[in-house]
Coordinates of C-alpha atoms in Angstrom, one line a residue:
M1 CA -42.4 -95.8 -129.7
T2 CA -40.7 -98.6 -131.7
F3 CA -37.5 -96.6 -131.9
L4 CA -37.4 -96.2 -128.1
F5 CA -38.1 -99.9 -127.6
W6 CA -35.2 -101.0 -129.8
F7 CA -32.9 -98.3 -128.5
S8 CA -33.6 -99.5 -124.9
L9 CA -33.1 -103.1 -126.0
L10 CA -29.7 -102.1 -127.6
L11 CA -28.6 -100.3 -124.4
A12 CA -29.5 -103.4 -122.4
F13 CA -27.6 -105.6 -124.8
L14 CA -24.5 -103.3 -124.7
F15 CA -24.5 -103.1 -120.9
G16 CA -25.1 -106.8 -120.7
G17 CA -22.1 -107.4 -123.0
I18 CA -19.9 -105.0 -121.0
K19 CA -21.0 -106.7 -117.8
A20 CA -20.0 -110.1 -119.2
I21 CA -16.6 -108.8 -120.3
L22 CA -16.0 -107.1 -116.9
D23 CA -17.1 -110.2 -115.1
R24 CA -14.6 -112.2 -117.0
G25 CA -11.9 -109.5 -116.4
T26 CA -12.6 -109.4 -112.7
D27 CA -12.4 -113.2 -112.5
Y28 CA -8.9 -113.1 -114.0
F29 CA -8.0 -110.2 -111.8
L30 CA -9.0 -112.1 -108.7
R31 CA -7.1 -115.2 -109.8
D32 CA -4.0 -113.2 -110.2
I33 CA -4.4 -111.7 -106.7
Q34 CA -5.0 -115.2 -105.3
Q35 CA -1.8 -116.5 -106.9
Q36 CA 0.3 -113.6 -105.7
L37 CA -1.0 -114.0 -102.1
Q38 CA -0.5 -117.8 -102.3
N39 CA 3.2 -117.1 -103.0
Q40 CA 3.3 -115.2 -99.7
Q41 CA 1.6 -118.2 -97.9
I42 CA -1.7 -116.3 -97.7
H43 CA -4.9 -118.1 -98.8
L44 CA -7.7 -115.9 -100.2
Q45 CA -11.2 -117.2 -100.7
V46 CA -14.1 -115.2 -102.1
E47 CA -17.6 -116.6 -102.2
K48 CA -19.0 -114.1 -104.8
L49 CA -17.6 -111.3 -106.9
G50 CA -18.9 -109.0 -109.5
F51 CA -19.5 -105.3 -110.2
S52 CA -22.2 -102.7 -110.4
L53 CA -22.2 -100.3 -113.4
P54 CA -20.7 -97.9 -113.8
S55 CA -17.8 -98.3 -111.4
Y56 CA -17.9 -100.6 -108.3
F57 CA -16.2 -103.9 -108.0
T58 CA -17.6 -106.1 -105.2
L59 CA -16.3 -109.1 -103.3
K60 CA -18.6 -110.9 -100.8
Q61 CA -17.8 -113.3 -98.0
V62 CA -14.0 -112.8 -98.2
Q63 CA -11.7 -115.1 -96.2
L64 CA -8.0 -114.5 -95.7
E65 CA -5.8 -117.0 -93.8
N66 CA -2.1 -117.1 -93.1
N67 CA 0.5 -119.0 -91.1
Y68 CA 0.3 -116.5 -88.2
H69 CA -3.1 -117.7 -87.0
W70 CA -4.9 -114.4 -87.4
P71 CA -7.6 -115.2 -90.0
L72 CA -9.5 -112.3 -91.5
S73 CA -13.1 -112.5 -92.7
I74 CA -14.9 -109.6 -94.5
E75 CA -18.6 -109.6 -95.2
Q76 CA -18.3 -107.3 -98.3
I77 CA -15.6 -105.3 -100.1
N78 CA -16.6 -102.5 -102.4
I79 CA -13.9 -101.1 -104.7
G80 CA -14.3 -98.2 -107.1
S81 CA -13.7 -97.3 -109.7
L82 CA -13.1 -100.3 -112.0
L83 CA -11.0 -98.1 -114.4
E84 CA -8.6 -97.4 -111.5
I85 CA -8.3 -101.1 -110.6
F86 CA -7.3 -102.2 -114.1
N87 CA -4.9 -99.4 -114.9
I88 CA -1.8 -100.9 -113.4
K89 CA 0.5 -98.2 -114.9
K90 CA -0.8 -95.2 -113.0
L91 CA -1.5 -94.3 -109.4
P92 CA -5.2 -94.1 -108.8
Q93 CA -6.7 -90.6 -109.2
N94 CA -9.5 -91.5 -106.9
L95 CA -9.9 -95.0 -105.5
N96 CA -12.3 -95.9 -102.7
I97 CA -12.2 -99.2 -100.9
N98 CA -14.8 -100.1 -98.2
L99 CA -14.5 -103.2 -96.0
Q100 CA -17.9 -103.9 -94.4
N101 CA -18.0 -105.9 -91.2
S102 CA -14.3 -107.1 -91.2
R103 CA -13.5 -109.6 -88.5
L104 CA -9.9 -110.4 -87.5
K105 CA -9.9 -113.5 -85.3
I106 CA -7.8 -113.2 -82.1
P107 CA -5.8 -116.5 -81.6
E108 CA -5.5 -118.3 -78.4
Q109 CA -1.8 -117.5 -78.0
H110 CA 0.0 -117.1 -74.7
V111 CA 3.2 -115.3 -75.8
T112 CA 5.6 -113.1 -74.0
A113 CA 6.3 -109.5 -74.8
P114 CA 8.5 -108.8 -78.0
F115 CA 12.2 -108.1 -77.4
I116 CA 11.9 -104.4 -78.2
I117 CA 9.1 -103.9 -75.5
K118 CA 11.2 -105.8 -73.0
A119 CA 14.3 -103.7 -73.9
L120 CA 12.3 -100.5 -73.3
G121 CA 11.1 -101.8 -70.0
Y122 CA 7.3 -101.8 -70.8
D123 CA 6.7 -105.6 -70.8
A124 CA 4.6 -105.2 -67.6
Y125 CA 1.9 -103.6 -69.7
F126 CA 2.0 -106.1 -72.5
I127 CA -0.9 -108.5 -73.0
S128 CA -0.9 -111.7 -75.1
P129 CA -3.6 -112.4 -77.6
A130 CA -5.2 -114.9 -75.2
E131 CA -5.4 -112.2 -72.5
L132 CA -6.8 -109.8 -75.1
K133 CA -9.6 -112.2 -75.7
Q134 CA -10.1 -112.5 -72.0
F135 CA -10.4 -108.8 -71.0
T136 CA -12.4 -107.7 -74.1
A137 CA -14.7 -110.7 -73.9
T138 CA -14.7 -111.0 -77.7
S139 CA -12.9 -113.4 -80.1
H140 CA -12.6 -110.9 -82.9
I141 CA -11.4 -107.4 -83.7
Q142 CA -14.4 -106.3 -85.6
G143 CA -15.3 -103.1 -87.5
D144 CA -15.7 -101.2 -90.8
L145 CA -12.7 -99.9 -92.7
H146 CA -12.8 -97.2 -95.4
L147 CA -9.7 -96.4 -97.5
Q148 CA -9.4 -93.6 -100.1
L149 CA -6.4 -93.1 -102.4
K150 CA -6.0 -89.9 -104.4
A151 CA -3.1 -89.2 -106.8
K152 CA -2.3 -86.0 -108.8
E153 CA 0.9 -86.1 -110.8
Q154 CA 3.5 -87.3 -108.3
Q155 CA 1.5 -86.6 -105.2
L156 CA -0.4 -89.3 -103.3
T157 CA -2.9 -88.9 -100.5
L158 CA -4.1 -91.8 -98.4
T159 CA -7.1 -91.5 -95.9
A160 CA -8.1 -94.5 -93.8
Q161 CA -10.8 -94.8 -91.2
F162 CA -11.6 -97.7 -88.9
N163 CA -14.8 -97.7 -86.9
S164 CA -15.5 -100.3 -84.2
Q165 CA -18.0 -100.6 -81.4
D166 CA -15.4 -102.4 -79.2
W167 CA -12.1 -100.8 -80.3
G168 CA -13.0 -97.1 -80.9
Q169 CA -12.4 -95.0 -84.0
W170 CA -9.0 -94.6 -85.8
Q171 CA -8.3 -92.2 -88.6
L172 CA -5.1 -91.9 -90.6
H173 CA -4.3 -89.2 -93.2
I174 CA -1.0 -89.3 -95.2
K175 CA 0.3 -87.0 -97.9
L176 CA 3.3 -88.1 -100.0
E177 CA 5.1 -86.3 -102.7
Q178 CA 7.5 -87.4 -105.5
V179 CA 5.8 -90.8 -105.7
A180 CA 6.9 -92.9 -108.6
D181 CA 4.3 -94.5 -111.0
L182 CA 3.4 -98.1 -110.2
P183 CA 5.7 -99.7 -112.9
N184 CA 8.7 -98.0 -111.3
W185 CA 8.0 -99.0 -107.7
S186 CA 10.9 -100.6 -105.9
K187 CA 12.4 -100.3 -102.4
E188 CA 14.7 -97.6 -103.7
T189 CA 12.0 -95.5 -105.4
L190 CA 9.7 -95.8 -102.4
M191 CA 12.4 -94.6 -100.1
Q192 CA 12.6 -91.5 -102.2
A193 CA 9.0 -90.6 -101.7
Q194 CA 8.6 -87.5 -99.6
L195 CA 6.5 -87.2 -96.5
A196 CA 4.6 -83.9 -96.5
Y197 CA 2.0 -84.6 -93.8
L198 CA 0.7 -87.3 -91.5
Q199 CA -2.0 -87.2 -89.0
M200 CA -3.4 -90.1 -86.8
D201 CA -6.5 -89.6 -84.6
Y202 CA -7.8 -92.1 -82.1
Q203 CA -11.2 -91.7 -80.4
D204 CA -11.3 -94.1 -77.4
N205 CA -14.5 -95.7 -76.2
G206 CA -13.2 -97.2 -73.0
W207 CA -10.7 -99.7 -74.5
V208 CA -7.6 -98.1 -72.9
N209 CA -9.2 -98.2 -69.4
R210 CA -10.2 -101.8 -69.9
W211 CA -6.6 -102.7 -70.9
L212 CA -5.0 -100.8 -68.0
S213 CA -7.6 -102.3 -65.6
F214 CA -6.7 -105.8 -66.7
V215 CA -3.0 -105.1 -66.3
A216 CA -3.6 -103.7 -62.8
H217 CA -5.7 -106.7 -61.8
R218 CA -3.0 -109.0 -63.1
Q219 CA -0.4 -107.2 -60.9
G220 CA -2.7 -107.1 -57.9
I221 CA -2.8 -103.3 -57.6
L222 CA -5.4 -100.5 -58.1
L223 CA -5.9 -98.9 -61.5
S224 CA -4.9 -95.5 -60.1
E225 CA -1.6 -97.0 -58.8
L226 CA -0.9 -98.6 -62.2
K227 CA -1.6 -95.3 -64.0
S228 CA 0.8 -93.5 -61.7
Q229 CA 3.5 -96.0 -62.3
F230 CA 3.0 -95.9 -66.0
I231 CA 3.1 -92.1 -66.1
Q232 CA 6.2 -91.9 -63.9
Q233 CA 8.0 -94.4 -66.1
L234 CA 7.1 -92.4 -69.2
Q235 CA 8.2 -89.2 -67.6
N236 CA 11.6 -90.7 -66.6
D237 CA 12.2 -92.1 -70.1
L238 CA 11.2 -89.0 -72.0
T239 CA 13.2 -86.8 -69.7
R240 CA 16.2 -89.0 -70.2
S241 CA 15.8 -88.8 -74.0
A242 CA 15.4 -85.0 -73.9
A243 CA 12.0 -85.2 -75.5
P244 CA 9.9 -82.0 -75.7
A245 CA 7.7 -81.5 -72.6
F246 CA 4.5 -81.4 -74.6
I247 CA 4.9 -85.1 -75.5
F248 CA 4.8 -86.2 -71.9
N249 CA 1.9 -83.8 -71.1
A250 CA -0.2 -85.1 -73.9
L251 CA 0.4 -88.8 -73.0
Q252 CA -0.3 -88.1 -69.4
D253 CA -3.6 -86.5 -70.2
F254 CA -4.5 -89.4 -72.5
I255 CA -3.7 -92.0 -69.9
Q256 CA -5.7 -90.2 -67.2
Q257 CA -8.7 -89.3 -69.3
T258 CA -8.5 -92.0 -72.0
D259 CA -10.5 -90.1 -74.5
Q260 CA -8.8 -88.8 -77.6
L261 CA -5.3 -88.6 -79.0
T262 CA -4.0 -86.9 -82.2
I263 CA -0.5 -87.3 -83.6
K264 CA 0.8 -85.1 -86.4
L265 CA 3.9 -85.0 -88.5
Q266 CA 4.4 -81.9 -90.7
P267 CA 8.0 -81.2 -91.7
P268 CA 8.8 -77.6 -92.7
I269 CA 9.8 -79.1 -96.1
P270 CA 8.8 -82.5 -97.3
L271 CA 11.4 -85.1 -96.4
S272 CA 12.1 -88.4 -98.2
L273 CA 11.7 -91.6 -96.2
Q274 CA 15.4 -92.1 -96.8
Q275 CA 16.2 -88.8 -95.1
I276 CA 13.8 -89.5 -92.2
S277 CA 15.6 -92.8 -91.5
Q278 CA 18.9 -90.9 -91.1
I279 CA 17.6 -88.1 -88.7
D280 CA 19.3 -87.9 -85.3
P281 CA 16.7 -89.1 -82.7
N282 CA 17.5 -86.1 -80.5
V283 CA 16.2 -83.6 -83.2
M284 CA 13.6 -85.9 -84.9
A285 CA 10.6 -84.3 -83.3
Q286 CA 11.6 -80.8 -84.4
Q287 CA 12.6 -81.8 -88.0
L288 CA 9.5 -83.8 -88.6
G289 CA 7.2 -81.1 -87.1
F290 CA 5.9 -83.6 -84.5
S291 CA 2.9 -82.7 -82.4
I292 CA 0.7 -84.7 -80.1
Q293 CA -2.4 -83.7 -78.2

């Protein structure tokens, strides 16, 4: 009985010591991140940080502010595992990051459509941040975000999922090959990483209809008229660019039904980001194994 008591006490002491060391380590880790963000004109504030044995690093009441007036607040961030965080020489074998109740504030900005949208002729469907607040009747983009990174040798897989009551559900899955270890990361080495697979899924919960209804009201026409105009413009542009017919069919169905959209890229052989940037736009869909439904 005495042995069990002292053994339990020793374990408690060891775990307490480990906790103190890790608390100190996570504090230095956070300061380093804050300094790096400060160099990018981004201010990070964390009300509380710590960890739970054996693996999770936790930040509570996180505030991120920048010069673009889109402040982000996160109720809690859970990051695991600690060993993956502090090993800066290797890609994480299995790193999970959960952002609970993240809130991106929508600024009161009345801005015109970006140049590229105007050049493509779709500025009629653009909405400013101020209009976004108006038709969504909310001041924040709010939801939960889960990220998972897995690495094996030079292969990296990223899975991201964003769930929001107002904005629907987004899922992203990317698989890269020939990825350099972290100490060797640079613009050049990243461009040599090869895309093996990409899939993005969007499950709409009425947001698209609310957006198009707002644009229709702004133009003084019925929603059905706006959708017809939008679809006709897409058809003209895609036909002019010789895009495969399945792309238009999928977009038409999505605009009319506003339910679910899945986009996939799966090249016959993995292609480096450098190779992708040099593909002729006329054959890009084929070479990237592009599909949409």
